[in-house]
Tab-separated table of C-alpha atoms in Angstrom:
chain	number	residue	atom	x	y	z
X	1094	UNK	CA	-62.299	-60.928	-75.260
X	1095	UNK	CA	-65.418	-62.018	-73.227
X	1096	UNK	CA	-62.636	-64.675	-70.964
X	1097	UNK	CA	-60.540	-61.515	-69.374
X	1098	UNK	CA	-63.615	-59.448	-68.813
X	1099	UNK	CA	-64.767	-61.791	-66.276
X	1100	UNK	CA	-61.880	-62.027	-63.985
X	1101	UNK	CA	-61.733	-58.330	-64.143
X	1102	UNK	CA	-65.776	-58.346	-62.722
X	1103	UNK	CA	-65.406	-60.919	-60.405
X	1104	UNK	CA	-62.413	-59.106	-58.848
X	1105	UNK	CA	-64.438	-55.658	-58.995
X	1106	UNK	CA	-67.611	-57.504	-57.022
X	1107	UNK	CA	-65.431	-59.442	-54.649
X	1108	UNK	CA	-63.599	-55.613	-53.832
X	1109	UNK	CA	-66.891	-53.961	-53.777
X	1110	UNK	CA	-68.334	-56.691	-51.061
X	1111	UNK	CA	-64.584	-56.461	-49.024
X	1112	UNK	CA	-65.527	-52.287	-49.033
X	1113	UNK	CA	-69.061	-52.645	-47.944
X	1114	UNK	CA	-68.236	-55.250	-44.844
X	1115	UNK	CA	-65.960	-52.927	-43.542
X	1116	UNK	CA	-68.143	-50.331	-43.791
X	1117	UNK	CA	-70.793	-52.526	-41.946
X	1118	UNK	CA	-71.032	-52.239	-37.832
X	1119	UNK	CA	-70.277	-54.994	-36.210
X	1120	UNK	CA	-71.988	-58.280	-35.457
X	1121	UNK	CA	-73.749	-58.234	-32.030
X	1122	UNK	CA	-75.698	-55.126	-32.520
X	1123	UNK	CA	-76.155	-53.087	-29.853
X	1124	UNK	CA	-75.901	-49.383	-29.152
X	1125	UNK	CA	-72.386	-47.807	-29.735
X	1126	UNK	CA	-69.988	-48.319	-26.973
X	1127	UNK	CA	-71.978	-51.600	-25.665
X	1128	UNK	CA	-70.769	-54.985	-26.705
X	1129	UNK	CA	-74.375	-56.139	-27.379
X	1130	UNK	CA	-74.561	-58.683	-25.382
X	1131	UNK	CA	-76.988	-58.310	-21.930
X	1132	UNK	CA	-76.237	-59.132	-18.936
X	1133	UNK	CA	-78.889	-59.507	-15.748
X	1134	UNK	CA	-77.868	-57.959	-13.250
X	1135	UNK	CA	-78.456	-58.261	-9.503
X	1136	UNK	CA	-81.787	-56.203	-9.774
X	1137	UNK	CA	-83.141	-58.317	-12.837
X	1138	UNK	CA	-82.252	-55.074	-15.033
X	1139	UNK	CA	-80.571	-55.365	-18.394
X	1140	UNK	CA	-76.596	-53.938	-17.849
X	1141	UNK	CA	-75.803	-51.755	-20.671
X	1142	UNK	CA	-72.222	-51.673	-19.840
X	1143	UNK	CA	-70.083	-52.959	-16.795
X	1144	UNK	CA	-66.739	-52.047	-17.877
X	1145	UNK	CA	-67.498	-48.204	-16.718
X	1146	UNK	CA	-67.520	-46.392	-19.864
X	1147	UNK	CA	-71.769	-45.875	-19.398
X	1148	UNK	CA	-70.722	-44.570	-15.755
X	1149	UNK	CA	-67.496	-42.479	-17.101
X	1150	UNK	CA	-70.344	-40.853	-19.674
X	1151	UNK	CA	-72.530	-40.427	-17.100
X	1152	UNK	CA	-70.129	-38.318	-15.004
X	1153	UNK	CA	-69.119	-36.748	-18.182
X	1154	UNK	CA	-72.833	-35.463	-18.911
X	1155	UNK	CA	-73.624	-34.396	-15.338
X	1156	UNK	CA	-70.320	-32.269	-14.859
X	1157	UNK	CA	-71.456	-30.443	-18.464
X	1158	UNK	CA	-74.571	-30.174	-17.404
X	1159	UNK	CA	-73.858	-28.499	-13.739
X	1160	UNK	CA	-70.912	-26.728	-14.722
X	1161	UNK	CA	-68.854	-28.388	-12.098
X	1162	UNK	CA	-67.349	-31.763	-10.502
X	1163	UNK	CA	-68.984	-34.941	-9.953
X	1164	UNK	CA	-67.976	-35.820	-6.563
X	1165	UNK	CA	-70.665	-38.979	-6.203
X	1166	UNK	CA	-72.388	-42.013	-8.372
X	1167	UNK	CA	-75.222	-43.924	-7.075
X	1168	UNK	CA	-77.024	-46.521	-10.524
X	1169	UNK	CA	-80.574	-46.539	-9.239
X	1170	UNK	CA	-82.687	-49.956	-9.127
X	1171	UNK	CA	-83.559	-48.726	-13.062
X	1172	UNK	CA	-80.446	-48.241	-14.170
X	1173	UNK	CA	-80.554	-44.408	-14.491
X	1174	UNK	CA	-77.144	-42.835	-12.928
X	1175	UNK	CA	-77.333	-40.123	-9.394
X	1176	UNK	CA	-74.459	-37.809	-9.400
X	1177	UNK	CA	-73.799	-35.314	-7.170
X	1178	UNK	CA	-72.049	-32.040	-8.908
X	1179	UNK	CA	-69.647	-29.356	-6.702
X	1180	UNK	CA	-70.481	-26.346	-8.432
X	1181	UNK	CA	-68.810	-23.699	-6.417
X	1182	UNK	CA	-69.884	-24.008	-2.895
X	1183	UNK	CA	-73.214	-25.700	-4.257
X	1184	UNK	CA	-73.959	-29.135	-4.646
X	1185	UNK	CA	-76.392	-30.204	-7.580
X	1186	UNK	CA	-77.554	-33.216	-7.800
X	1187	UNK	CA	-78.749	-34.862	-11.425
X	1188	UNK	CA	-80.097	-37.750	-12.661
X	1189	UNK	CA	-79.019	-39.111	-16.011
X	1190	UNK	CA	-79.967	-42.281	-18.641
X	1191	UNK	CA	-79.587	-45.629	-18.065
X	1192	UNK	CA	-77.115	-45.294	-21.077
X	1193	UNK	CA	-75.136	-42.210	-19.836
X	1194	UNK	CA	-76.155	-39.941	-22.579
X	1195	UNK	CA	-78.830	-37.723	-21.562
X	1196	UNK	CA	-79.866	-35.851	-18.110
X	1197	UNK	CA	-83.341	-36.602	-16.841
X	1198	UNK	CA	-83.430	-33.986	-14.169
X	1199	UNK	CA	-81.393	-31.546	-11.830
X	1200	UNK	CA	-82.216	-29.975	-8.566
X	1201	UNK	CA	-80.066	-27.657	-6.364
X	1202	UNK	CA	-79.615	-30.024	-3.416
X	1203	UNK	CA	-77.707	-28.755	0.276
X	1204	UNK	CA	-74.173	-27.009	-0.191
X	1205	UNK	CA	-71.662	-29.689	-0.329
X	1206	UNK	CA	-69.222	-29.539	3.117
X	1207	UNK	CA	-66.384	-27.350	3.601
X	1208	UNK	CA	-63.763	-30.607	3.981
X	1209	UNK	CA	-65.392	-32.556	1.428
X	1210	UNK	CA	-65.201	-29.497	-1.239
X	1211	UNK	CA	-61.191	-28.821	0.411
X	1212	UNK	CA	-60.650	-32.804	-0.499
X	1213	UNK	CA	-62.751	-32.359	-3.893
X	1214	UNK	CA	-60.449	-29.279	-4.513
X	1215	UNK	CA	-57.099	-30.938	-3.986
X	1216	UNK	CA	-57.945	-34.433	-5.699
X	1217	UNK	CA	-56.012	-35.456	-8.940
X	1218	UNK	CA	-57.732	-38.100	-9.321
X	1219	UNK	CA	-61.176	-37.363	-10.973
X	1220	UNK	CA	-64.571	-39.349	-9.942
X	1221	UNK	CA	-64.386	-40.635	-13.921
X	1222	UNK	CA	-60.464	-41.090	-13.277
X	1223	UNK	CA	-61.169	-43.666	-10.113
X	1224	UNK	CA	-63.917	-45.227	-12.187
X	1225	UNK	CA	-61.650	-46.491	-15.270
X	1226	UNK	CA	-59.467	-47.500	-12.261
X	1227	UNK	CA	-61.182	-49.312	-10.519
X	1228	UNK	CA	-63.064	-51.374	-13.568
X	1229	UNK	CA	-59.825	-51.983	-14.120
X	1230	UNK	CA	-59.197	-53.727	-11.092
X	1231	UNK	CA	-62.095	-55.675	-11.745
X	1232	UNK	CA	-62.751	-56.657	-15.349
X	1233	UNK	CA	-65.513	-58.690	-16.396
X	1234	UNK	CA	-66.739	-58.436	-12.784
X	1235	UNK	CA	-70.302	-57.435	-11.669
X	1236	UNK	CA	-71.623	-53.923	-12.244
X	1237	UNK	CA	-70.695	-50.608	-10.765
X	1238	UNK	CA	-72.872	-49.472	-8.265
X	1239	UNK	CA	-71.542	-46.655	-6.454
X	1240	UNK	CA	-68.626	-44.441	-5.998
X	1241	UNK	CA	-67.907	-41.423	-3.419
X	1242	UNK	CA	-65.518	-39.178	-1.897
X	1243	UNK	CA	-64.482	-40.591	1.565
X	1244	UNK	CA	-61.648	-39.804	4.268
X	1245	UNK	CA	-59.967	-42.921	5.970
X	1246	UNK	CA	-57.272	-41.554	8.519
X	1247	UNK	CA	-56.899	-38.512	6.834
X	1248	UNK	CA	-56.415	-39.866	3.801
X	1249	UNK	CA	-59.372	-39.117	0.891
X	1250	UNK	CA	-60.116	-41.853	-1.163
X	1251	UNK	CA	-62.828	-43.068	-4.131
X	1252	UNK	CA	-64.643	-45.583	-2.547
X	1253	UNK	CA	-65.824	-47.643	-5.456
X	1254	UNK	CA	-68.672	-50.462	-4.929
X	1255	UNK	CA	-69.927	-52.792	-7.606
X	1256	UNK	CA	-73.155	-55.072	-6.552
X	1257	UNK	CA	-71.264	-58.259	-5.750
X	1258	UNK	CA	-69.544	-56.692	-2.792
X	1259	UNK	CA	-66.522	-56.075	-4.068
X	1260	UNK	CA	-65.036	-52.709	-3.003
X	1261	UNK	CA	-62.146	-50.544	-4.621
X	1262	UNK	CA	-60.461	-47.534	-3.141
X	1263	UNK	CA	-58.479	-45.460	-4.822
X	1264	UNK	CA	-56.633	-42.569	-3.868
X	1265	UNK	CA	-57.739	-38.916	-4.544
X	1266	UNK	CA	-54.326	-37.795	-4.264
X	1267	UNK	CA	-52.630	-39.643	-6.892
X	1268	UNK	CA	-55.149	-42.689	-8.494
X	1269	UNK	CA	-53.567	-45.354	-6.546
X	1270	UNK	CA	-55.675	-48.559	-5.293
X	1271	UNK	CA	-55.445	-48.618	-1.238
């Protein structure tokens, strides 16, 4: 009896191990949505994420937090994310994380311009929208470092700027890179 009772055990430890490792995060640590691995960046600061997702949470936080539209990114020299919020004819401006997941402050800043909120208005492509885009563009490449709203021959446009001098812009109208 005691021979097929120890197949059966060894298969119900080798199940229970294959249950818990899945269960397990995985290997690189890190907080969720980083890869765990740093990066230095330009400034000597840790990168938490280059790919955009901390800057697309960033945005995401800000607009809840306002009650409007992100219409400008700026990472500061420690890390922490400026946005600039349309909220009505008001433009608020808020600081968030390094890690896009909390807002530090917010202060009512000057109203944001009648063309700019017109071109804010009629965009279809979102600040979080050009973002993912223009990562895109660029994977792997140096970090995001600031994004706005811009008119080029009547034409508005995300002009997106990571810190190696690379620039992306991409069309308000309909997302695509000019």
């Amino acid at each position: 009896m005691a021979p097929t009772r120890i197949p059966g055990i060894f298969l119900l430890l080798v199940a229970g191990a294959v249950t818990l490792s899945a269960c397990a995060p995985a290997s690189g640590g890190g907080a969720p949505g980083t890869s765990g691995v740093s990066e230095s960046g330009a400034s000597g600061t840790t990168a938490i994420d280059d790919d955009g997702r901390t800057a697309v949470r960033a945005i995401t936080v800000a607009e809840a937090s306002a009650g409007g539209r992100a219409f400008e990114l700026e990472r500061g020299d420690d890390d922490t994310w400026e946005l600039h919020v349309a909220v009505g004819d008001r433009e608020v401006e808020v600081r968030v994380s390094s890690d896009g997941t909390s807002v530090q402050s917010s202060q009512d800043d000057d109203g944001v311009d009648d063309d700019e909120r017109a071109a804010l208005d009629a965009a279809v492509t979102t600040l979080a929208d050009a973002v993912r885009i223009a990562t895109a563009q660029n994977p792997g490449g140096e970090r995001l470092d600031e994004v706005q709203l811009d008119e080029d021959d009547g034409t508005w446009a995300w002009t997106v700027e990571v810190r190696d001098g690379t620039t992306v812009r991409v069309a308000a109208a309909d997302g695509a890179v000019l």
